[in-house]
Short mmCIF file of N, CA, C and O in Angstrom, two decimals:
data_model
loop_
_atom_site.label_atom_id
_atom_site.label_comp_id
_atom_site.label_asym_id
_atom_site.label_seq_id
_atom_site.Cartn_x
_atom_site.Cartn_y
_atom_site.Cartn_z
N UNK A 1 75.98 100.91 95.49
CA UNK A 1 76.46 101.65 94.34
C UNK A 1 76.78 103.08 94.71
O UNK A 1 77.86 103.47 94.27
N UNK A 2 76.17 103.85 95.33
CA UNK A 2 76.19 105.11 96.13
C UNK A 2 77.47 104.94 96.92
O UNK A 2 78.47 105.54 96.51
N UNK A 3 77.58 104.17 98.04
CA UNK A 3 78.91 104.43 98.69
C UNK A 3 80.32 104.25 97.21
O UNK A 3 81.17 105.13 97.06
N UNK A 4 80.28 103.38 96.60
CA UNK A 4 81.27 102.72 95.70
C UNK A 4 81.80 104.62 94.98
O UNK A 4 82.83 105.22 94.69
N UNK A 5 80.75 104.79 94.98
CA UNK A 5 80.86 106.56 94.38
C UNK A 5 81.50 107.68 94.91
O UNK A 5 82.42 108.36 94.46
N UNK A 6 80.66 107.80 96.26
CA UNK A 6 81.67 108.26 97.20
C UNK A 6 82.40 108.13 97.38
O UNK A 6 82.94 109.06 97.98
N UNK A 7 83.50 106.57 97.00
CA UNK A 7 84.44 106.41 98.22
C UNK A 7 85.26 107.34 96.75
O UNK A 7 86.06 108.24 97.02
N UNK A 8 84.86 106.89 94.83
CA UNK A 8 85.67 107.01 94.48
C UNK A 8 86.15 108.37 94.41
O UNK A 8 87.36 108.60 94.35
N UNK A 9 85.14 109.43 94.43
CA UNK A 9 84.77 111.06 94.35
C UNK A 9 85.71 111.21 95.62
O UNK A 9 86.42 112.21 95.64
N UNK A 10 85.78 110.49 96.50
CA UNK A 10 86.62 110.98 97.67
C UNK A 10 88.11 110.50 97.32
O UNK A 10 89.00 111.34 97.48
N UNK A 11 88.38 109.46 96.94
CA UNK A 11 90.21 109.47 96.40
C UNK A 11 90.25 110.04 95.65
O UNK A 11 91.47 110.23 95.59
N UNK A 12 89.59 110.87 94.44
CA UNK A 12 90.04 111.53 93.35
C UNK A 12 90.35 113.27 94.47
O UNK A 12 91.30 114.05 94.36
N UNK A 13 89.39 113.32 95.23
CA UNK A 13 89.53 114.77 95.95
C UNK A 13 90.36 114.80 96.42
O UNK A 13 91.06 115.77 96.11
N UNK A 14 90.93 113.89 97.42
CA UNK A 14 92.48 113.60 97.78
C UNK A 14 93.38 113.46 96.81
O UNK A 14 94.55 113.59 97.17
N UNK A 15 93.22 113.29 95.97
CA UNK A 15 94.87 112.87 94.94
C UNK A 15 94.60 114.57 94.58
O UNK A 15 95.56 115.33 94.71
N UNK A 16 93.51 115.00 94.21
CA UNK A 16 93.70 116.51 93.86
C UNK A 16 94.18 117.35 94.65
O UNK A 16 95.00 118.21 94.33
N UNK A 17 93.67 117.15 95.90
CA UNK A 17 94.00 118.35 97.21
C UNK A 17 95.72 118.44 97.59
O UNK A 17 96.39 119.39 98.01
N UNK A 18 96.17 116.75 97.19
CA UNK A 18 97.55 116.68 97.92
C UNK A 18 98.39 117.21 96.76
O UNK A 18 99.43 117.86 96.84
N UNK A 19 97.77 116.82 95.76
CA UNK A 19 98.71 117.15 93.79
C UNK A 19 99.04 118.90 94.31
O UNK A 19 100.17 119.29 94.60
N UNK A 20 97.95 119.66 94.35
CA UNK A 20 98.23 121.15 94.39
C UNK A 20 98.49 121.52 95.47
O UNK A 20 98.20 122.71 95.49
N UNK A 21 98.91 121.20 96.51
CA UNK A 21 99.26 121.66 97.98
C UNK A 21 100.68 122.19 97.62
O UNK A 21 101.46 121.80 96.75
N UNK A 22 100.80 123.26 98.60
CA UNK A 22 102.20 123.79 98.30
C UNK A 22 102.89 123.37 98.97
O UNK A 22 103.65 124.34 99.03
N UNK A 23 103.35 122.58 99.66
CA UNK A 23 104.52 121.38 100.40
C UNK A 23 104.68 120.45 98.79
O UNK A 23 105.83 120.15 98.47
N UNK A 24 103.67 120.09 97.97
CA UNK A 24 104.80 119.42 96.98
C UNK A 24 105.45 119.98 96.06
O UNK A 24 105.81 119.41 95.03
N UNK A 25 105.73 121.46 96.43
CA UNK A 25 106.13 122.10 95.15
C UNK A 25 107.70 122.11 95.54
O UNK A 25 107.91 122.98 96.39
N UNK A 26 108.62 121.53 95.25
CA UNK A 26 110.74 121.57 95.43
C UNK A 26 110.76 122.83 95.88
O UNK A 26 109.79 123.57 95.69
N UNK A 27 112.20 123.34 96.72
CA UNK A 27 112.12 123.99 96.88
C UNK A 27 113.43 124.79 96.10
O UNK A 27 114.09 123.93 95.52
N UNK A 28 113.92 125.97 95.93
CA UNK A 28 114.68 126.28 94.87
C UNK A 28 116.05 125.43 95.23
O UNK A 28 116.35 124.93 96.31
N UNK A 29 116.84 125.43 93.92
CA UNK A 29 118.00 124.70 94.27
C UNK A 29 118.78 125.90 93.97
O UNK A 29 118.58 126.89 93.27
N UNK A 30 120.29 125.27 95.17
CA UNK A 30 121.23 127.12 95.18
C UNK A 30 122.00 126.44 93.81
O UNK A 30 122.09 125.37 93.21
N UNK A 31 122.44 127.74 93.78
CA UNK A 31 123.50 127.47 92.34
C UNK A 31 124.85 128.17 92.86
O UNK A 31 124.82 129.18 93.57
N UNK A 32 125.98 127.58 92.47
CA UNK A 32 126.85 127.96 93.14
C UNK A 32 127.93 128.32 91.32
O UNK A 32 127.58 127.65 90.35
N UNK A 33 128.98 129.23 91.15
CA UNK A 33 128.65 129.90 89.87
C UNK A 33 130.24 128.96 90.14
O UNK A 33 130.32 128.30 91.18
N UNK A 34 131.44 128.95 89.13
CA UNK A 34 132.22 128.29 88.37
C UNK A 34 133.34 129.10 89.39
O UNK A 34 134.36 128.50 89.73
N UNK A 35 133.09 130.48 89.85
CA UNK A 35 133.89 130.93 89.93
C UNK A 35 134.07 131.21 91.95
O UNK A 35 134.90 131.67 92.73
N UNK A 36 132.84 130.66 92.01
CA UNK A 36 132.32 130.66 94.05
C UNK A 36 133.19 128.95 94.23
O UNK A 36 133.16 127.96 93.51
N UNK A 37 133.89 129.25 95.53
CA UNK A 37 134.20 127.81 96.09
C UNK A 37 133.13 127.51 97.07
O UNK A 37 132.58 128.41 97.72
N UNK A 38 132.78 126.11 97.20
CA UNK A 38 131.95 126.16 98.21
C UNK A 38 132.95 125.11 99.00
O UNK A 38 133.52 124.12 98.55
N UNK A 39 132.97 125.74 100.51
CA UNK A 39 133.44 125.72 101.56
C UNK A 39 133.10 124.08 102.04
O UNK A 39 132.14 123.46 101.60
N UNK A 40 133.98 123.57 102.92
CA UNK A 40 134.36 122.06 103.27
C UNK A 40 132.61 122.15 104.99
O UNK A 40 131.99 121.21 105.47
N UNK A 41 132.49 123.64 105.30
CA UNK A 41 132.20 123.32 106.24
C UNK A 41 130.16 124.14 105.84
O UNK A 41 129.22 124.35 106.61
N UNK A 42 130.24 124.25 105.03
CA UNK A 42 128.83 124.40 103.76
C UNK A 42 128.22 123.23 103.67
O UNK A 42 127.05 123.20 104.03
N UNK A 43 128.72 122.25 103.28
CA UNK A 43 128.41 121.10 103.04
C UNK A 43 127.85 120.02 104.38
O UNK A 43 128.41 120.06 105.47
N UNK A 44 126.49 118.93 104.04
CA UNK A 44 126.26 118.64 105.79
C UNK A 44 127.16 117.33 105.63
O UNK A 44 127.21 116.64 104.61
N UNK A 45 127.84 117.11 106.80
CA UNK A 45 128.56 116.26 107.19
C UNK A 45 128.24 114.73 106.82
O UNK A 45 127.16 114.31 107.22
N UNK A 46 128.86 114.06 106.29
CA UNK A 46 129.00 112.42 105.77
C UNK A 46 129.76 111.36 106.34
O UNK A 46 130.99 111.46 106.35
N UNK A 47 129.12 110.24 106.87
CA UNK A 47 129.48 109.38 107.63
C UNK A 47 131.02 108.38 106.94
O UNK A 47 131.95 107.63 107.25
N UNK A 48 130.48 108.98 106.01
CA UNK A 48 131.61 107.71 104.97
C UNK A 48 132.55 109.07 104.17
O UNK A 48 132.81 108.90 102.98
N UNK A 49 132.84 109.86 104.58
CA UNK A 49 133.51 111.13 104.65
C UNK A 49 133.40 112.10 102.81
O UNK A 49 132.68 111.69 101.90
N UNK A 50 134.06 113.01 102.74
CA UNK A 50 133.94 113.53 101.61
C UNK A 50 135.18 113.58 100.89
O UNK A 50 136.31 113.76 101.35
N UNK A 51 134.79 113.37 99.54
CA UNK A 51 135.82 113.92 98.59
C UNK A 51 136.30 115.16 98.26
O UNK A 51 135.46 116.05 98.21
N UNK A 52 137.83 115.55 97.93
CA UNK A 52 137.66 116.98 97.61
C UNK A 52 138.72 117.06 96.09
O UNK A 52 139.83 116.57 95.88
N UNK A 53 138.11 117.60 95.54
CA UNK A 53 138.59 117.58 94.00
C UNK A 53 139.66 118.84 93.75
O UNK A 53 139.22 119.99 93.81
N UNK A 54 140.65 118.68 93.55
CA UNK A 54 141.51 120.08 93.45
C UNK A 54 140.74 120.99 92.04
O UNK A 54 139.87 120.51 91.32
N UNK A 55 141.17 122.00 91.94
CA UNK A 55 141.15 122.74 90.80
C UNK A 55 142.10 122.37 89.79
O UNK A 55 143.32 122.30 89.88
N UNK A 56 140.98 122.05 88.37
CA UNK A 56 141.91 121.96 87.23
C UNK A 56 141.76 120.76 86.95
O UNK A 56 142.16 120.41 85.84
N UNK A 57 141.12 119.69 87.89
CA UNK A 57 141.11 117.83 87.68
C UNK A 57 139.99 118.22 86.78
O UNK A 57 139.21 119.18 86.77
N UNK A 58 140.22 116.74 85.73
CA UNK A 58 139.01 116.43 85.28
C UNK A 58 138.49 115.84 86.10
O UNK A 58 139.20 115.68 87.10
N UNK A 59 136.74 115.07 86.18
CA UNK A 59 135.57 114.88 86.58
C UNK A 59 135.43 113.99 85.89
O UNK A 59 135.46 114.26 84.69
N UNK A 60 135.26 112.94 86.17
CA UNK A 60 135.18 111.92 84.95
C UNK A 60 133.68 111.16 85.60
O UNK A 60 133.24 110.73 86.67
N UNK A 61 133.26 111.35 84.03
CA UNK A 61 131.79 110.61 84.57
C UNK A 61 131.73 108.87 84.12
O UNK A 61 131.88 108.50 82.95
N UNK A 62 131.51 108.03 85.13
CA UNK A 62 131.61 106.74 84.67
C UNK A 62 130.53 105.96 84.43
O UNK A 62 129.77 105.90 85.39
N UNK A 63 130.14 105.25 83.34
CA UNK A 63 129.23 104.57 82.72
C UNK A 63 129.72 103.01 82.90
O UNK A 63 130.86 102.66 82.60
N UNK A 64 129.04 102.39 83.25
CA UNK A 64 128.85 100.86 82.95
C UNK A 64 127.56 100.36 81.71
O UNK A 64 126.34 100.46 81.81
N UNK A 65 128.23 99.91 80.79
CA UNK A 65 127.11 99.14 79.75
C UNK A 65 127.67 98.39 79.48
O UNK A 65 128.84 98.23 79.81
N UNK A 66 126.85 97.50 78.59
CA UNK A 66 127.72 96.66 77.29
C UNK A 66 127.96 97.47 75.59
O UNK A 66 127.25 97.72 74.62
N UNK A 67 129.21 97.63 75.94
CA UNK A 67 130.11 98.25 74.89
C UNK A 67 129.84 96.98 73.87
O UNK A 67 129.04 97.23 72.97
N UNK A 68 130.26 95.99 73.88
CA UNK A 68 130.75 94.91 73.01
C UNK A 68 129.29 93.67 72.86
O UNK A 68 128.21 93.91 73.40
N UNK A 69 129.43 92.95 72.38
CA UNK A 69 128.50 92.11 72.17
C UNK A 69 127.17 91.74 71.41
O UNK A 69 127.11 91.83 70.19
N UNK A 70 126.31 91.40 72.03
CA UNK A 70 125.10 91.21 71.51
C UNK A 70 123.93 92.45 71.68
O UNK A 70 122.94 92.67 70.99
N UNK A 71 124.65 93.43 73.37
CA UNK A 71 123.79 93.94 73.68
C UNK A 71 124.49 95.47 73.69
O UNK A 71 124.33 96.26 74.62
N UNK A 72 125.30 95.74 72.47
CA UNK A 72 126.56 96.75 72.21
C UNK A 72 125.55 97.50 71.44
O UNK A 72 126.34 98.07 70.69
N UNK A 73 124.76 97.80 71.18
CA UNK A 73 124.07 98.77 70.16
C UNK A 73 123.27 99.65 71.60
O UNK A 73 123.36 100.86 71.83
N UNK A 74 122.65 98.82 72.24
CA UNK A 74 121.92 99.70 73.50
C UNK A 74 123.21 100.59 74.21
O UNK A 74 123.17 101.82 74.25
N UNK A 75 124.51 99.69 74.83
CA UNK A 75 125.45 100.48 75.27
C UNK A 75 126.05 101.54 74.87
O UNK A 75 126.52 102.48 75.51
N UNK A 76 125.98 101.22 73.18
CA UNK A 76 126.75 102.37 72.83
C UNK A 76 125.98 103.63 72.48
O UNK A 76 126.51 104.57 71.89
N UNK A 77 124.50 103.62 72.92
CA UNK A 77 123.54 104.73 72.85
C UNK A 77 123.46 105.34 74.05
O UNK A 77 122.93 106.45 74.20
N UNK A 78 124.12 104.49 75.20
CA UNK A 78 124.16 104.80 76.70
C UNK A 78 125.03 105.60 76.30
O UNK A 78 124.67 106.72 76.66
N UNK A 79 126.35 105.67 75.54
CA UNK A 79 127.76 105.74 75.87
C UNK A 79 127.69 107.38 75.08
O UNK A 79 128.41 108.32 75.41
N UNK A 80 126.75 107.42 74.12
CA UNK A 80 126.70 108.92 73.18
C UNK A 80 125.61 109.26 74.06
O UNK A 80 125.38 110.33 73.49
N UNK A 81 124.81 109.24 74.94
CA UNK A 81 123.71 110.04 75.69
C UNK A 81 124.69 110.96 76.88
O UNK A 81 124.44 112.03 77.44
N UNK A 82 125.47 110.35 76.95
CA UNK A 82 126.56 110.77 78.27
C UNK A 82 127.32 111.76 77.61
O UNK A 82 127.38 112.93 77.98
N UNK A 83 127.88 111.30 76.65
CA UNK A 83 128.67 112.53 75.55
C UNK A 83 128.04 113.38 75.19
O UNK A 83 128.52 114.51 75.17
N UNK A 84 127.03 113.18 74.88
CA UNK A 84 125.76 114.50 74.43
C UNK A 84 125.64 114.86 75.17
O UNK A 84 125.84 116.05 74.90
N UNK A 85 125.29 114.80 76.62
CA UNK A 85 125.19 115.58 77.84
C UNK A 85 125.91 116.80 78.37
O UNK A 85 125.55 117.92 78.74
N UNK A 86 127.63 115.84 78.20
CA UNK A 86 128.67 116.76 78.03
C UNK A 86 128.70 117.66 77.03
O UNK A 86 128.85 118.83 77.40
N UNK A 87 128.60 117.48 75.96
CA UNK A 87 128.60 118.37 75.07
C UNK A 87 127.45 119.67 75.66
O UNK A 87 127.53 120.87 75.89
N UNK A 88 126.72 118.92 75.71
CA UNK A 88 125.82 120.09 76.10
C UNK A 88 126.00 120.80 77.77
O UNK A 88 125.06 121.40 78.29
N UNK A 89 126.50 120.73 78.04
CA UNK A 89 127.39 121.53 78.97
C UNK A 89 128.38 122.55 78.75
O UNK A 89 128.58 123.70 79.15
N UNK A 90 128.84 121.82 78.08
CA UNK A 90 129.79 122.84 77.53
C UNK A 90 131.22 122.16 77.36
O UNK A 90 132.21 122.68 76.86
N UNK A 91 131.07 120.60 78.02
CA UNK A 91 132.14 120.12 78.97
C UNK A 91 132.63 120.64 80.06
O UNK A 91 133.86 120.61 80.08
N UNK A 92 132.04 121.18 81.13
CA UNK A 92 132.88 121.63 82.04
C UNK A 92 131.25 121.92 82.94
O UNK A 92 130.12 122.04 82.46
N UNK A 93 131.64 121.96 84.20
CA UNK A 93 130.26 121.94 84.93
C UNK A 93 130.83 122.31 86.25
O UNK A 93 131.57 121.54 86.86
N UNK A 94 130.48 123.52 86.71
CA UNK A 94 131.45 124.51 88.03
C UNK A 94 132.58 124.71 88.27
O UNK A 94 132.97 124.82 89.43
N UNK A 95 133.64 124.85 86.91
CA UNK A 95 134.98 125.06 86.64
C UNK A 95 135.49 123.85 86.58
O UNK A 95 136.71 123.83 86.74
N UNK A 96 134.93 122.73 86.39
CA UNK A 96 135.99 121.10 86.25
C UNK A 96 135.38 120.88 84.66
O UNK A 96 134.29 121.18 84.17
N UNK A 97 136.53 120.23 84.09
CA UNK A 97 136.35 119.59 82.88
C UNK A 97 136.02 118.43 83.18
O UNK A 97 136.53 117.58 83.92
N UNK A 98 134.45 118.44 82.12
CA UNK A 98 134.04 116.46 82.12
C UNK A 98 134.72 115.68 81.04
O UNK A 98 135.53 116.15 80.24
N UNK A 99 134.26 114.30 81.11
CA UNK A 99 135.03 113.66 80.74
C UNK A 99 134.10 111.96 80.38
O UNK A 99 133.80 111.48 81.48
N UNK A 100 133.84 111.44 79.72
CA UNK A 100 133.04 110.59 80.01
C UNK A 100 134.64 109.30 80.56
O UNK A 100 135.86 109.43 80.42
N UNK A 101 133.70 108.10 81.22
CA UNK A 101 134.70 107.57 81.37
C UNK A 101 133.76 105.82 81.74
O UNK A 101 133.27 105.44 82.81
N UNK A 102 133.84 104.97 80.11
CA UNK A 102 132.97 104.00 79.70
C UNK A 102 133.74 102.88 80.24
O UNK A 102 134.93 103.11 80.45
N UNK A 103 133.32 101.77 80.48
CA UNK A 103 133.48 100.37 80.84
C UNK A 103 132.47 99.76 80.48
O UNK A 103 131.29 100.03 80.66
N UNK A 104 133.21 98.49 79.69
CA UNK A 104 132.31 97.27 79.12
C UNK A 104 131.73 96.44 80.10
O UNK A 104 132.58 95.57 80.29
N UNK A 105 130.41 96.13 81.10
CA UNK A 105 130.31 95.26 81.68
C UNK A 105 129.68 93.95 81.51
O UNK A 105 129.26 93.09 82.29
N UNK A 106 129.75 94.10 79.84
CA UNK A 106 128.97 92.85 78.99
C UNK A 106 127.80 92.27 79.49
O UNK A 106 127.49 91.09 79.59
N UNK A 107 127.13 93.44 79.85
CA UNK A 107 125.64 92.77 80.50
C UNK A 107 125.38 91.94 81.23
O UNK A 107 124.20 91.78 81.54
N UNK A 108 126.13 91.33 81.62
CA UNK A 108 126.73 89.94 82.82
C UNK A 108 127.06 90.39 84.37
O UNK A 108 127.52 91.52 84.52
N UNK A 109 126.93 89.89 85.09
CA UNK A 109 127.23 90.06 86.42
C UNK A 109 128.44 90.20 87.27
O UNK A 109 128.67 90.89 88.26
N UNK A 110 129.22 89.27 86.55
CA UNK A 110 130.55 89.00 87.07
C UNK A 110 131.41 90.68 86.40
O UNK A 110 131.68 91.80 86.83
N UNK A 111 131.52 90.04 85.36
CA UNK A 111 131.85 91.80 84.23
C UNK A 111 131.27 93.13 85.09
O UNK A 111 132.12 93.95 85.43
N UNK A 112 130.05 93.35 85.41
CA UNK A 112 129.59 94.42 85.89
C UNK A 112 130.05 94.48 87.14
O UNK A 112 130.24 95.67 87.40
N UNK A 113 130.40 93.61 88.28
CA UNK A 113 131.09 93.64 89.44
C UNK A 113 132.45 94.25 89.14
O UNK A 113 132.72 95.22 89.84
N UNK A 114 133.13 93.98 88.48
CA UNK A 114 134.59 94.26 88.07
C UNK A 114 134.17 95.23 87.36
O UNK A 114 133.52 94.35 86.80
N UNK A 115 133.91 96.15 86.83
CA UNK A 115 133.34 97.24 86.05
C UNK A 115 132.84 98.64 87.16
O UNK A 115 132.99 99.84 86.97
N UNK A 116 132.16 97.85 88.47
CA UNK A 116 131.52 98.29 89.67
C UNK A 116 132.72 98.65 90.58
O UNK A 116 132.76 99.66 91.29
N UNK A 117 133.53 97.89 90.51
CA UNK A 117 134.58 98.11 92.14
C UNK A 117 135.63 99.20 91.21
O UNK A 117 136.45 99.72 91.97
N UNK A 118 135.78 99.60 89.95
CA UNK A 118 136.72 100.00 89.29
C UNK A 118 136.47 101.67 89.70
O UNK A 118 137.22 102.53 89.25
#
């Protein structure tokens, strides 16, 4: 009964010691302002290469749910959480206009593949 105590007094001291250690605290994130470009050679290099978005494109954010159906009441709460988002942005997020941009994948597999490669 004594060890069973210890061992547990000893994982609780560990989950405490590692919880407040300062290695798990993030470290700041940069912010780069609407009006700073950030540079092609800023960025760390990607095997499957990078995109580069001109100035002035919209940003279109894409959602897969079920729009339609049986399971159209959950999607279409997906579909206003994304809009509310935007909205609350402002629509626009480091000088690009958002945009939501929804597809029905009728909760199905086949639908969500074709919904997926789009």
């Amino acid at each position: 009964m004594k060890t069973r105590f210890l061992i547990v007094v000893s994982v609780i001291f560990v989950m405490l010691v590692s919880a407040c250690s300062s290695a798990a605290t993030p470290a700041p994130e940069t912010q780069v302002s609407a009006t700073e470009s950030v540079s092609s050679t800023s960025a760390p290099e990607d095997p499957w290469g990078s995109i580069v978005i001109p100035a002035g494109q919209t940003l279109k954010v894409g959602l897969s749910s079920a729009l339609a159906g049986g399971y159209a009441v959950y999607g279409t709460d997906m579909l206003n959480g994304v809009d509310l988002a935007i909205e609350k942005f402002g629509g626009t997020l480091h000088g690009f206009t958002l945009a939501s941009d929804a597809q029905d994948d009728a909760c199905e597999g086949a639908a969500g593949v074709t919904v997926a490669e789009q």
